[in-house]
mmCIF file of C-alpha atoms and ligand atoms in Angstrom:
data_model
loop_
_atom_site.group_PDB
_atom_site.id
_atom_site.type_symbol
_atom_site.label_atom_id
_atom_site.label_comp_id
_atom_site.label_asym_id
_atom_site.label_seq_id
_atom_site.Cartn_x
_atom_site.Cartn_y
_atom_site.Cartn_z
ATOM 1 C CA UNK A 1 149.023 100.993 106.555
ATOM 2 C CA UNK A 2 146.207 99.040 107.725
ATOM 3 C CA UNK A 3 147.289 97.785 110.414
ATOM 4 C CA UNK A 4 148.205 101.901 111.644
ATOM 5 C CA UNK A 5 144.536 103.214 110.436
ATOM 6 C CA UNK A 6 143.200 100.955 113.021
ATOM 7 C CA UNK A 7 146.131 101.881 115.152
ATOM 8 C CA UNK A 8 145.136 105.069 114.976
ATOM 9 C CA UNK A 9 141.344 104.787 115.377
ATOM 10 C CA UNK A 10 141.822 103.010 118.199
ATOM 11 C CA UNK A 11 143.835 105.245 119.930
ATOM 12 C CA UNK A 12 141.827 107.723 118.618
ATOM 13 C CA UNK A 13 142.481 110.417 121.679
ATOM 14 C CA UNK A 14 145.994 112.072 121.175
ATOM 15 C CA UNK A 15 148.165 111.239 123.795
ATOM 16 C CA UNK A 16 149.361 114.624 125.799
ATOM 17 C CA UNK A 17 146.401 116.719 125.487
ATOM 18 C CA UNK A 18 144.247 117.878 127.972
ATOM 19 C CA UNK A 19 140.986 116.665 128.496
ATOM 20 C CA UNK A 20 138.012 116.700 129.971
ATOM 21 C CA UNK A 21 135.234 114.540 129.361
ATOM 22 C CA UNK A 22 132.093 113.028 130.832
ATOM 23 C CA UNK A 23 133.753 109.440 131.125
ATOM 24 C CA UNK A 24 130.612 107.658 131.718
ATOM 25 C CA UNK A 25 129.976 104.579 130.569
ATOM 26 C CA UNK A 26 133.441 104.466 129.064
ATOM 27 C CA UNK A 27 137.087 102.339 130.281
ATOM 28 C CA UNK A 28 140.665 102.974 130.029
ATOM 29 C CA UNK A 29 142.637 100.694 128.720
ATOM 30 C CA UNK A 30 144.918 99.912 128.961
ATOM 31 C CA UNK A 31 146.317 97.209 126.795
ATOM 32 C CA UNK A 32 149.978 96.063 127.413
ATOM 33 C CA UNK A 33 152.633 96.589 129.709
ATOM 34 C CA UNK A 34 154.664 99.319 129.644
ATOM 35 C CA UNK A 35 156.827 101.771 131.636
ATOM 36 C CA UNK A 36 155.791 105.287 129.664
ATOM 37 C CA UNK A 37 151.417 104.547 129.656
ATOM 38 C CA UNK A 38 149.638 105.939 132.235
ATOM 39 C CA UNK A 39 147.021 108.730 132.164
ATOM 40 C CA UNK A 40 147.449 111.536 135.187
ATOM 41 C CA UNK A 41 144.317 112.971 136.328
ATOM 42 C CA UNK A 42 144.076 116.686 137.468
ATOM 43 C CA UNK A 43 142.370 117.458 140.596
ATOM 44 C CA UNK A 44 139.530 119.988 141.019
ATOM 45 C CA UNK A 45 141.232 120.816 144.762
ATOM 46 C CA UNK A 46 144.801 120.673 145.283
ATOM 47 C CA UNK A 47 144.901 119.548 149.124
ATOM 48 C CA UNK A 48 145.938 119.520 151.748
ATOM 49 C CA UNK A 49 144.118 116.412 152.146
ATOM 50 C CA UNK A 50 143.425 115.185 156.049
ATOM 51 C CA UNK A 51 140.936 112.824 154.365
ATOM 52 C CA UNK A 52 140.891 110.751 151.037
ATOM 53 C CA UNK A 53 138.273 108.259 149.895
ATOM 54 C CA UNK A 54 138.976 106.819 146.111
ATOM 55 C CA UNK A 55 136.511 104.968 144.630
ATOM 56 C CA UNK A 56 137.085 102.915 141.009
ATOM 57 C CA UNK A 57 136.603 99.497 139.232
ATOM 58 C CA UNK A 58 138.926 97.503 137.060
ATOM 59 C CA UNK A 59 139.760 93.807 135.191
ATOM 60 C CA UNK A 60 142.653 93.258 134.609
ATOM 61 C CA UNK A 61 144.947 89.825 133.411
ATOM 62 C CA UNK A 62 147.882 90.101 135.710
ATOM 63 C CA UNK A 63 149.396 87.848 138.108
ATOM 64 C CA UNK A 64 151.546 89.929 139.205
ATOM 65 C CA UNK A 65 151.197 93.021 142.087
ATOM 66 C CA UNK A 66 149.945 96.158 140.112
ATOM 67 C CA UNK A 67 149.452 99.658 141.390
ATOM 68 C CA UNK A 68 145.710 101.384 141.017
ATOM 69 C CA UNK A 69 146.153 104.205 142.371
ATOM 70 C CA UNK A 70 149.356 106.939 142.573
ATOM 71 C CA UNK A 71 148.998 109.919 144.783
ATOM 72 C CA UNK A 72 152.605 111.572 144.669
ATOM 73 C CA UNK A 73 153.264 114.585 146.619
ATOM 74 C CA UNK A 74 156.306 117.073 146.542
ATOM 75 C CA UNK A 75 158.372 115.130 149.659
ATOM 76 C CA UNK A 76 156.305 111.903 149.556
ATOM 77 C CA UNK A 77 156.669 109.537 146.366
ATOM 78 C CA UNK A 78 152.713 106.791 148.222
ATOM 79 C CA UNK A 79 151.570 109.538 149.545
ATOM 80 C CA UNK A 80 148.553 107.791 148.998
ATOM 81 C CA UNK A 81 148.743 104.639 146.769
ATOM 82 C CA UNK A 82 146.109 101.264 146.342
ATOM 83 C CA UNK A 83 148.341 98.242 145.416
ATOM 84 C CA UNK A 84 147.033 94.942 144.574
ATOM 85 C CA UNK A 85 149.438 91.829 144.423
ATOM 86 C CA UNK A 86 147.633 88.283 143.097
ATOM 87 C CA UNK A 87 148.987 86.550 146.354
ATOM 88 C CA UNK A 88 145.696 87.671 148.172
ATOM 89 C CA UNK A 89 146.942 91.260 149.936
ATOM 90 C CA UNK A 90 145.630 94.551 148.925
ATOM 91 C CA UNK A 91 147.980 97.563 150.742
ATOM 92 C CA UNK A 92 147.113 100.715 151.135
ATOM 93 C CA UNK A 93 149.883 103.251 151.502
ATOM 94 C CA UNK A 94 149.826 106.764 153.190
ATOM 95 C CA UNK A 95 152.574 108.908 153.765
ATOM 96 C CA UNK A 96 154.689 106.542 152.237
ATOM 97 C CA UNK A 97 153.706 103.664 154.944
ATOM 98 C CA UNK A 98 152.714 100.782 153.995
ATOM 99 C CA UNK A 99 148.965 98.890 155.173
ATOM 100 C CA UNK A 100 148.464 95.749 154.357
ATOM 101 C CA UNK A 101 145.049 93.908 154.116
ATOM 102 C CA UNK A 102 144.815 89.908 153.321
ATOM 103 C CA UNK A 103 143.085 87.317 151.979
ATOM 104 C CA UNK A 104 141.792 89.791 149.050
ATOM 105 C CA UNK A 105 140.901 88.209 145.824
ATOM 106 C CA UNK A 106 140.228 91.236 143.153
ATOM 107 C CA UNK A 107 140.670 88.721 140.214
ATOM 108 C CA UNK A 108 137.110 89.674 138.284
ATOM 109 C CA UNK A 109 135.612 92.678 137.282
ATOM 110 C CA UNK A 110 136.030 94.090 140.893
ATOM 111 C CA UNK A 111 134.594 97.548 142.650
ATOM 112 C CA UNK A 112 137.103 99.092 145.267
ATOM 113 C CA UNK A 113 136.529 101.757 148.323
ATOM 114 C CA UNK A 114 139.109 102.929 150.008
ATOM 115 C CA UNK A 115 139.198 105.896 152.334
ATOM 116 C CA UNK A 116 141.691 107.401 155.034
ATOM 117 C CA UNK A 117 140.527 109.772 157.673
ATOM 118 C CA UNK A 118 143.473 111.371 159.623
ATOM 119 C CA UNK A 119 141.733 112.636 162.620
ATOM 120 C CA UNK A 120 140.755 109.330 163.675
ATOM 121 C CA UNK A 121 143.597 107.474 161.869
ATOM 122 C CA UNK A 122 140.593 104.958 159.708
ATOM 123 C CA UNK A 123 141.133 102.979 157.278
ATOM 124 C CA UNK A 124 138.217 101.404 155.886
ATOM 125 C CA UNK A 125 137.784 98.962 152.216
ATOM 126 C CA UNK A 126 134.814 98.276 150.476
ATOM 127 C CA UNK A 127 135.718 95.413 147.424
ATOM 128 C CA UNK A 128 132.771 94.537 146.101
ATOM 129 C CA UNK A 129 130.305 96.520 147.668
ATOM 130 C CA UNK A 130 131.823 94.206 151.180
ATOM 131 C CA UNK A 131 133.280 95.754 153.916
ATOM 132 C CA UNK A 132 136.372 94.274 155.609
ATOM 133 C CA UNK A 133 137.976 95.180 159.191
ATOM 134 C CA UNK A 134 138.691 98.909 159.875
ATOM 135 C CA UNK A 135 141.872 99.555 160.705
ATOM 136 C CA UNK A 136 143.750 102.705 161.934
ATOM 137 C CA UNK A 137 146.754 104.253 160.534
ATOM 138 C CA UNK A 138 148.923 107.251 160.355
ATOM 139 C CA UNK A 139 146.673 109.138 162.345
ATOM 140 C CA UNK A 140 148.035 113.341 161.980
ATOM 141 C CA UNK A 141 149.697 113.176 159.237
ATOM 142 C CA UNK A 142 148.654 115.291 156.056
ATOM 143 C CA UNK A 143 148.748 115.083 152.893
ATOM 144 C CA UNK A 144 150.161 118.121 151.206
ATOM 145 C CA UNK A 145 149.100 120.244 148.536
ATOM 146 C CA UNK A 146 149.494 119.467 144.812
ATOM 147 C CA UNK A 147 149.461 116.441 144.145
ATOM 148 C CA UNK A 148 150.276 113.883 140.679
ATOM 149 C CA UNK A 149 147.510 111.564 140.556
ATOM 150 C CA UNK A 150 148.911 109.030 137.740
ATOM 151 C CA UNK A 151 146.483 105.827 136.847
ATOM 152 C CA UNK A 152 148.532 102.907 135.638
ATOM 153 C CA UNK A 153 152.366 103.165 136.921
ATOM 154 C CA UNK A 154 153.210 103.306 140.653
ATOM 155 C CA UNK A 155 155.190 106.816 140.582
ATOM 156 C CA UNK A 156 159.182 106.362 142.441
ATOM 157 C CA UNK A 157 158.863 109.967 142.136
ATOM 158 C CA UNK A 158 156.514 112.843 141.898
ATOM 159 C CA UNK A 159 154.564 112.118 138.944
ATOM 160 C CA UNK A 160 158.241 110.524 136.885
ATOM 161 C CA UNK A 161 160.480 107.233 136.884
ATOM 162 C CA UNK A 162 157.792 104.047 136.604
ATOM 163 C CA UNK A 163 159.040 100.745 137.070
ATOM 164 C CA UNK A 164 157.148 97.966 134.605
ATOM 165 C CA UNK A 165 156.678 95.197 137.092
ATOM 166 C CA UNK A 166 153.996 97.771 138.700
ATOM 167 C CA UNK A 167 152.544 98.441 135.624
ATOM 168 C CA UNK A 168 148.321 97.840 134.985
ATOM 169 C CA UNK A 169 147.519 95.972 132.801
ATOM 170 C CA UNK A 170 143.733 95.934 131.558
ATOM 171 C CA UNK A 171 140.801 98.247 132.302
ATOM 172 C CA UNK A 172 139.760 100.764 134.863
ATOM 173 C CA UNK A 173 136.843 103.078 135.043
ATOM 174 C CA UNK A 174 134.872 105.213 137.337
ATOM 175 C CA UNK A 175 137.821 107.084 139.333
ATOM 176 C CA UNK A 176 136.265 109.891 141.886
ATOM 177 C CA UNK A 177 138.244 111.064 144.754
ATOM 178 C CA UNK A 178 136.798 113.079 147.544
ATOM 179 C CA UNK A 179 138.426 115.077 150.543
ATOM 180 C CA UNK A 180 136.063 113.384 152.726
ATOM 181 C CA UNK A 181 135.952 110.083 154.271
ATOM 182 C CA UNK A 182 132.761 108.066 152.470
ATOM 183 C CA UNK A 183 129.968 107.567 155.055
ATOM 184 C CA UNK A 184 127.580 104.114 154.508
ATOM 185 C CA UNK A 185 124.764 105.873 152.969
ATOM 186 C CA UNK A 186 127.907 107.847 150.525
ATOM 187 C CA UNK A 187 129.796 103.989 149.397
ATOM 188 C CA UNK A 188 125.964 102.487 148.895
ATOM 189 C CA UNK A 189 125.335 106.081 146.791
ATOM 190 C CA UNK A 190 128.435 105.468 144.582
ATOM 191 C CA UNK A 191 127.963 101.610 144.497
ATOM 192 C CA UNK A 192 124.717 100.843 144.101
ATOM 193 C CA UNK A 193 122.835 104.154 142.896
ATOM 194 C CA UNK A 194 126.428 105.637 140.659
ATOM 195 C CA UNK A 195 124.509 109.265 142.030
ATOM 196 C CA UNK A 196 127.581 110.833 143.967
ATOM 197 C CA UNK A 197 130.487 112.189 142.023
ATOM 198 C CA UNK A 198 133.961 112.708 143.539
ATOM 199 C CA UNK A 199 134.102 116.551 144.275
ATOM 200 C CA UNK A 200 138.323 116.057 143.533
ATOM 201 C CA UNK A 201 138.602 114.053 141.219
ATOM 202 C CA UNK A 202 134.749 112.775 138.674
ATOM 203 C CA UNK A 203 135.179 110.254 136.855
ATOM 204 C CA UNK A 204 131.444 112.298 135.080
ATOM 205 C CA UNK A 205 133.734 115.372 134.032
ATOM 206 C CA UNK A 206 137.524 114.104 134.092
ATOM 207 C CA UNK A 207 140.342 115.682 133.639
ATOM 208 C CA UNK A 208 143.076 113.657 132.159
ATOM 209 C CA UNK A 209 146.298 113.485 130.303
ATOM 210 C CA UNK A 210 146.364 110.212 128.971
ATOM 211 C CA UNK A 211 150.396 109.045 127.700
ATOM 212 C CA UNK A 212 151.340 106.289 125.900
ATOM 213 C CA UNK A 213 149.158 103.402 124.723
ATOM 214 C CA UNK A 214 145.328 103.880 126.012
ATOM 215 C CA UNK A 215 142.293 103.359 124.725
ATOM 216 C CA UNK A 216 138.966 104.677 125.756
ATOM 217 C CA UNK A 217 136.542 102.724 124.642
ATOM 218 C CA UNK A 218 133.026 101.870 125.993
ATOM 219 C CA UNK A 219 132.639 99.795 129.534
ATOM 220 C CA UNK A 220 130.940 96.638 128.330
ATOM 221 C CA UNK A 221 128.796 95.423 131.470
ATOM 222 C CA UNK A 222 128.492 92.156 132.981
ATOM 223 C CA UNK A 223 125.321 91.143 135.409
ATOM 224 C CA UNK A 224 126.709 92.066 138.906
ATOM 225 C CA UNK A 225 126.565 95.063 138.345
ATOM 226 C CA UNK A 226 128.081 96.445 141.572
ATOM 227 C CA UNK A 227 131.377 95.095 140.241
ATOM 228 C CA UNK A 228 131.044 95.819 136.835
ATOM 229 C CA UNK A 229 131.411 98.711 134.713
ATOM 230 C CA UNK A 230 128.754 101.724 134.503
HETATM 231 C C1 NAG B 1 161.316 103.146 131.816
HETATM 232 O O1 NAG B 1 162.769 102.190 131.277
HETATM 233 C C2 NAG B 1 163.663 102.314 130.741
HETATM 234 C C3 NAG B 1 165.088 101.658 130.720
HETATM 235 O O2 NAG B 1 164.762 100.824 132.120
HETATM 236 C C4 NAG B 1 164.466 103.786 131.208
HETATM 237 O O3 NAG B 1 165.474 104.137 130.551
HETATM 238 C C5 NAG B 1 163.075 104.475 131.827
HETATM 239 O O4 NAG B 1 163.681 105.849 131.867
HETATM 240 C C6 NAG B 1 162.047 104.193 132.384
HETATM 241 N N1 NAG B 1 161.195 105.223 132.348
HETATM 242 C C7 NAG B 1 160.621 106.125 132.802
HETATM 243 C C8 NAG B 1 159.629 107.297 132.622
HETATM 244 O O5 NAG B 1 160.819 105.754 133.968
HETATM 245 C C1 NAG B 2 160.708 97.221 140.661
HETATM 246 O O1 NAG B 2 159.172 96.388 141.362
HETATM 247 C C2 NAG B 2 160.089 95.298 141.266
HETATM 248 C C3 NAG B 2 159.249 94.297 141.682
HETATM 249 O O2 NAG B 2 158.510 95.094 142.961
HETATM 250 C C4 NAG B 2 161.185 95.483 142.645
HETATM 251 O O3 NAG B 2 161.894 94.108 142.891
HETATM 252 C C5 NAG B 2 162.643 96.934 142.015
HETATM 253 O O4 NAG B 2 163.549 96.601 142.646
HETATM 254 C C6 NAG B 2 161.750 97.431 141.559
HETATM 255 N N1 NAG B 2 162.759 98.603 141.085
HETATM 256 C C7 NAG B 2 163.012 100.157 140.787
HETATM 257 C C8 NAG B 2 164.329 100.663 140.144
HETATM 258 O O5 NAG B 2 162.480 100.361 142.530
HETATM 259 C C1 NAG B 3 127.498 111.343 152.949
HETATM 260 O O1 NAG B 3 126.743 111.196 153.392
HETATM 261 C C2 NAG B 3 126.282 111.707 154.659
HETATM 262 C C3 NAG B 3 125.321 111.363 155.455
HETATM 263 O O2 NAG B 3 125.536 109.957 156.101
HETATM 264 C C4 NAG B 3 126.361 113.326 153.909
HETATM 265 O O3 NAG B 3 126.195 114.360 154.865
HETATM 266 C C5 NAG B 3 127.481 113.786 153.300
HETATM 267 O O4 NAG B 3 127.595 115.335 152.398
HETATM 268 C C6 NAG B 3 127.916 112.644 152.045
HETATM 269 N N1 NAG B 3 128.780 113.156 151.090
HETATM 270 C C7 NAG B 3 128.685 113.780 150.033
HETATM 271 C C8 NAG B 3 130.461 114.176 149.757
HETATM 272 O O5 NAG B 3 127.900 113.661 149.640
HETATM 273 C C1 NAG B 4 121.086 108.216 145.499
HETATM 274 O O1 NAG B 4 120.396 107.687 145.038
HETATM 275 C C2 NAG B 4 119.630 106.717 146.059
HETATM 276 C C3 NAG B 4 117.869 106.577 145.551
HETATM 277 O O2 NAG B 4 117.360 106.558 145.441
HETATM 278 C C4 NAG B 4 118.859 107.533 147.454
HETATM 279 O O3 NAG B 4 118.870 106.894 148.641
HETATM 280 C C5 NAG B 4 120.071 108.988 147.485
HETATM 281 O O4 NAG B 4 119.369 109.662 148.657
HETATM 282 C C6 NAG B 4 120.869 109.774 145.940
HETATM 283 N N1 NAG B 4 121.853 109.768 147.075
HETATM 284 C C7 NAG B 4 122.814 110.762 145.954
HETATM 285 C C8 NAG B 4 123.935 111.676 146.569
HETATM 286 O O5 NAG B 4 121.528 111.736 145.266
#
């Protein structure tokens, strides 16, 4: 009974309910491996998108690869997908094609921003406030409308079918998404000043549905403000 009470306090957000919340100062905790716990994020703009940027911060215990952000459209499961493997590679997928960045270490609290622009094909990633050499990828692709956006799982089909071996375990916060490629000043506003919020997904007014074992907890800050949760 006591155990039940503690768990029901910790997981007090009723699963499956649509929430709208200012998440500043909070994190989502994914406490265990599963293929059924996830957070669905509802976008303010339904697309189609000709450019896209995502920023988030996270901390994980995992020693295997895991998904950080999964956007599926009706025909394309990895229409925009961010995946990290502890073998120091980071993968950005656009339109089901994969782009690999090697030599990247994401093993503590990390801030991450990734952007892609269809007209130039430029892919930019910033990790822990550092830019990496840019690449050109999927020029001309368009991410179609009504995406299904999920945190915690990789979508093998639109909004469904998850693979436990790619699930996320740990804390994730400060998730924002824009339908433009962010400029240098925009990235600095997000990471250094925390005064730019997403126009498609905003952590300051997040519309989400949490399914399974997920807790919303206060952020525990570290001394490295650029990478810790806000
Ligand atoms: C989770 O895994 C089980 C067992 O492999 C499978 O039957 C089920 O369909 C999976 N659930 C999802 C949502 O992918
Ligand atoms: C699940 O992911 C693992 C590791 O990436 C892979 O080997 C396996 O084929 C995947 N299973 C499915 C059903 O996609
Ligand atoms: C990003 O910064 C540019 C100037 O560098 C500005 O014109 C633009 O409005 C900013 N974008 C957002 C989403 O605020
Ligand atoms: C964020 O704050 C910085 C520093 O005060 C300022 O230079 C920048 O213009 C602000 N950006 C936005 C979008 O308000």
